[in-house]
Amino acid sequence: MDITLEKLVELIEHLTPEERSILKKRLEESIQKKHKLLELEGLGAELWRNIDVREYIDKERDGWS
């Protein structure tokens, strides 16, 4: 289901105060969720599979000047 931010805000405006409180708590819990560093190991590895890292770094550094 695709929903725009504007539509989401509009829907939230129709919630009761109690529902808004529940939503706020769930959002805070979701945002504050912490992960162990080791859980991130290998994340995105497929993105780098066919890329020469040294060449990529050199290209990025050339763009800084």
PDB file of C-alpha atoms in Angstrom:
ATOM      1  CA  MET A   1       0.000   0.000   0.000  1.00  0.00           C
ATOM      2  CA  ASP A   2       1.500   3.322  -1.065  1.00  0.00           C
ATOM      3  CA  ILE A   3       0.664   6.292   1.117  1.00  0.00           C
ATOM      4  CA  THR A   4       2.031   9.808   1.028  1.00  0.00           C
ATOM      5  CA  LEU A   5       3.247  11.613   4.104  1.00  0.00           C
ATOM      6  CA  GLU A   6       0.485  14.168   3.622  1.00  0.00           C
ATOM      7  CA  LYS A   7      -2.178  11.446   3.603  1.00  0.00           C
ATOM      8  CA  LEU A   8      -0.667   9.868   6.701  1.00  0.00           C
ATOM      9  CA  VAL A   9      -0.762  13.183   8.560  1.00  0.00           C
ATOM     10  CA  GLU A  10      -4.378  13.637   7.484  1.00  0.00           C
ATOM     11  CA  LEU A  11      -5.252  10.202   8.851  1.00  0.00           C
ATOM     12  CA  ILE A  12      -3.466  10.902  12.138  1.00  0.00           C
ATOM     13  CA  GLU A  13      -5.534  14.046  12.595  1.00  0.00           C
ATOM     14  CA  HIS A  14      -8.645  11.829  12.787  1.00  0.00           C
ATOM     15  CA  LEU A  15      -7.283   9.661  15.617  1.00  0.00           C
ATOM     16  CA  THR A  16      -8.581   9.982  19.144  1.00  0.00           C
ATOM     17  CA  PRO A  17      -6.177  11.315  21.785  1.00  0.00           C
ATOM     18  CA  GLU A  18      -5.768   7.774  23.113  1.00  0.00           C
ATOM     19  CA  GLU A  19      -4.963   6.420  19.635  1.00  0.00           C
ATOM     20  CA  ARG A  20      -2.453   9.242  19.095  1.00  0.00           C
ATOM     21  CA  SER A  21      -0.791   8.376  22.386  1.00  0.00           C
ATOM     22  CA  ILE A  22      -0.494   4.718  21.365  1.00  0.00           C
ATOM     23  CA  LEU A  23       0.874   5.726  17.952  1.00  0.00           C
ATOM     24  CA  LYS A  24       3.412   8.053  19.564  1.00  0.00           C
ATOM     25  CA  LYS A  25       4.619   5.306  21.907  1.00  0.00           C
ATOM     26  CA  ARG A  26       4.962   2.779  19.069  1.00  0.00           C
ATOM     27  CA  LEU A  27       6.848   5.266  16.884  1.00  0.00           C
ATOM     28  CA  GLU A  28       9.225   6.117  19.721  1.00  0.00           C
ATOM     29  CA  GLU A  29       9.880   2.425  20.352  1.00  0.00           C
ATOM     30  CA  SER A  30      10.521   1.851  16.657  1.00  0.00           C
ATOM     31  CA  ILE A  31      12.904   4.810  16.368  1.00  0.00           C
ATOM     32  CA  GLN A  32      14.823   3.939  19.529  1.00  0.00           C
ATOM     33  CA  LYS A  33      15.260   0.293  18.597  1.00  0.00           C
ATOM     34  CA  LYS A  34      18.946  -0.474  18.915  1.00  0.00           C
ATOM     35  CA  HIS A  35      20.946  -3.044  17.044  1.00  0.00           C
ATOM     36  CA  LYS A  36      24.150  -4.756  17.946  1.00  0.00           C
ATOM     37  CA  LEU A  37      27.004  -3.775  15.661  1.00  0.00           C
ATOM     38  CA  LEU A  38      27.581  -7.380  14.667  1.00  0.00           C
ATOM     39  CA  GLU A  39      24.021  -7.587  13.315  1.00  0.00           C
ATOM     40  CA  LEU A  40      25.139  -5.221  10.554  1.00  0.00           C
ATOM     41  CA  GLU A  41      28.013  -7.416   9.383  1.00  0.00           C
ATOM     42  CA  GLY A  42      27.758  -8.100   5.671  1.00  0.00           C
ATOM     43  CA  LEU A  43      24.853  -5.698   5.190  1.00  0.00           C
ATOM     44  CA  GLY A  44      25.040  -4.276   1.674  1.00  0.00           C
ATOM     45  CA  ALA A  45      27.838  -6.604   0.593  1.00  0.00           C
ATOM     46  CA  GLU A  46      26.009  -7.381  -2.649  1.00  0.00           C
ATOM     47  CA  LEU A  47      26.221  -3.687  -3.568  1.00  0.00           C
ATOM     48  CA  TRP A  48      30.031  -3.810  -3.547  1.00  0.00           C
ATOM     49  CA  ARG A  49      30.440  -7.221  -5.182  1.00  0.00           C
ATOM     50  CA  ASN A  50      31.388  -5.905  -8.648  1.00  0.00           C
ATOM     51  CA  ILE A  51      33.021  -2.635  -7.587  1.00  0.00           C
ATOM     52  CA  ASP A  52      36.744  -2.004  -7.269  1.00  0.00           C
ATOM     53  CA  VAL A  53      36.829  -0.266  -3.892  1.00  0.00           C
ATOM     54  CA  ARG A  54      40.156   1.502  -4.503  1.00  0.00           C
ATOM     55  CA  GLU A  55      38.876   2.881  -7.823  1.00  0.00           C
ATOM     56  CA  TYR A  56      35.636   3.998  -6.160  1.00  0.00           C
ATOM     57  CA  ILE A  57      37.487   5.797  -3.342  1.00  0.00           C
ATOM     58  CA  ASP A  58      39.842   7.525  -5.782  1.00  0.00           C
ATOM     59  CA  LYS A  59      36.886   8.689  -7.881  1.00  0.00           C
ATOM     60  CA  GLU A  60      35.103  10.063  -4.800  1.00  0.00           C
ATOM     61  CA  ARG A  61      38.228  11.886  -3.632  1.00  0.00           C
ATOM     62  CA  ASP A  62      38.680  13.440  -7.079  1.00  0.00           C
ATOM     63  CA  GLY A  63      35.187  14.912  -6.738  1.00  0.00           C
ATOM     64  CA  TRP A  64      36.056  16.714  -3.495  1.00  0.00           C
ATOM     65  CA  SER A  65      38.207  19.341  -5.143  1.00  0.00           C
TER      66      SER A  65
END
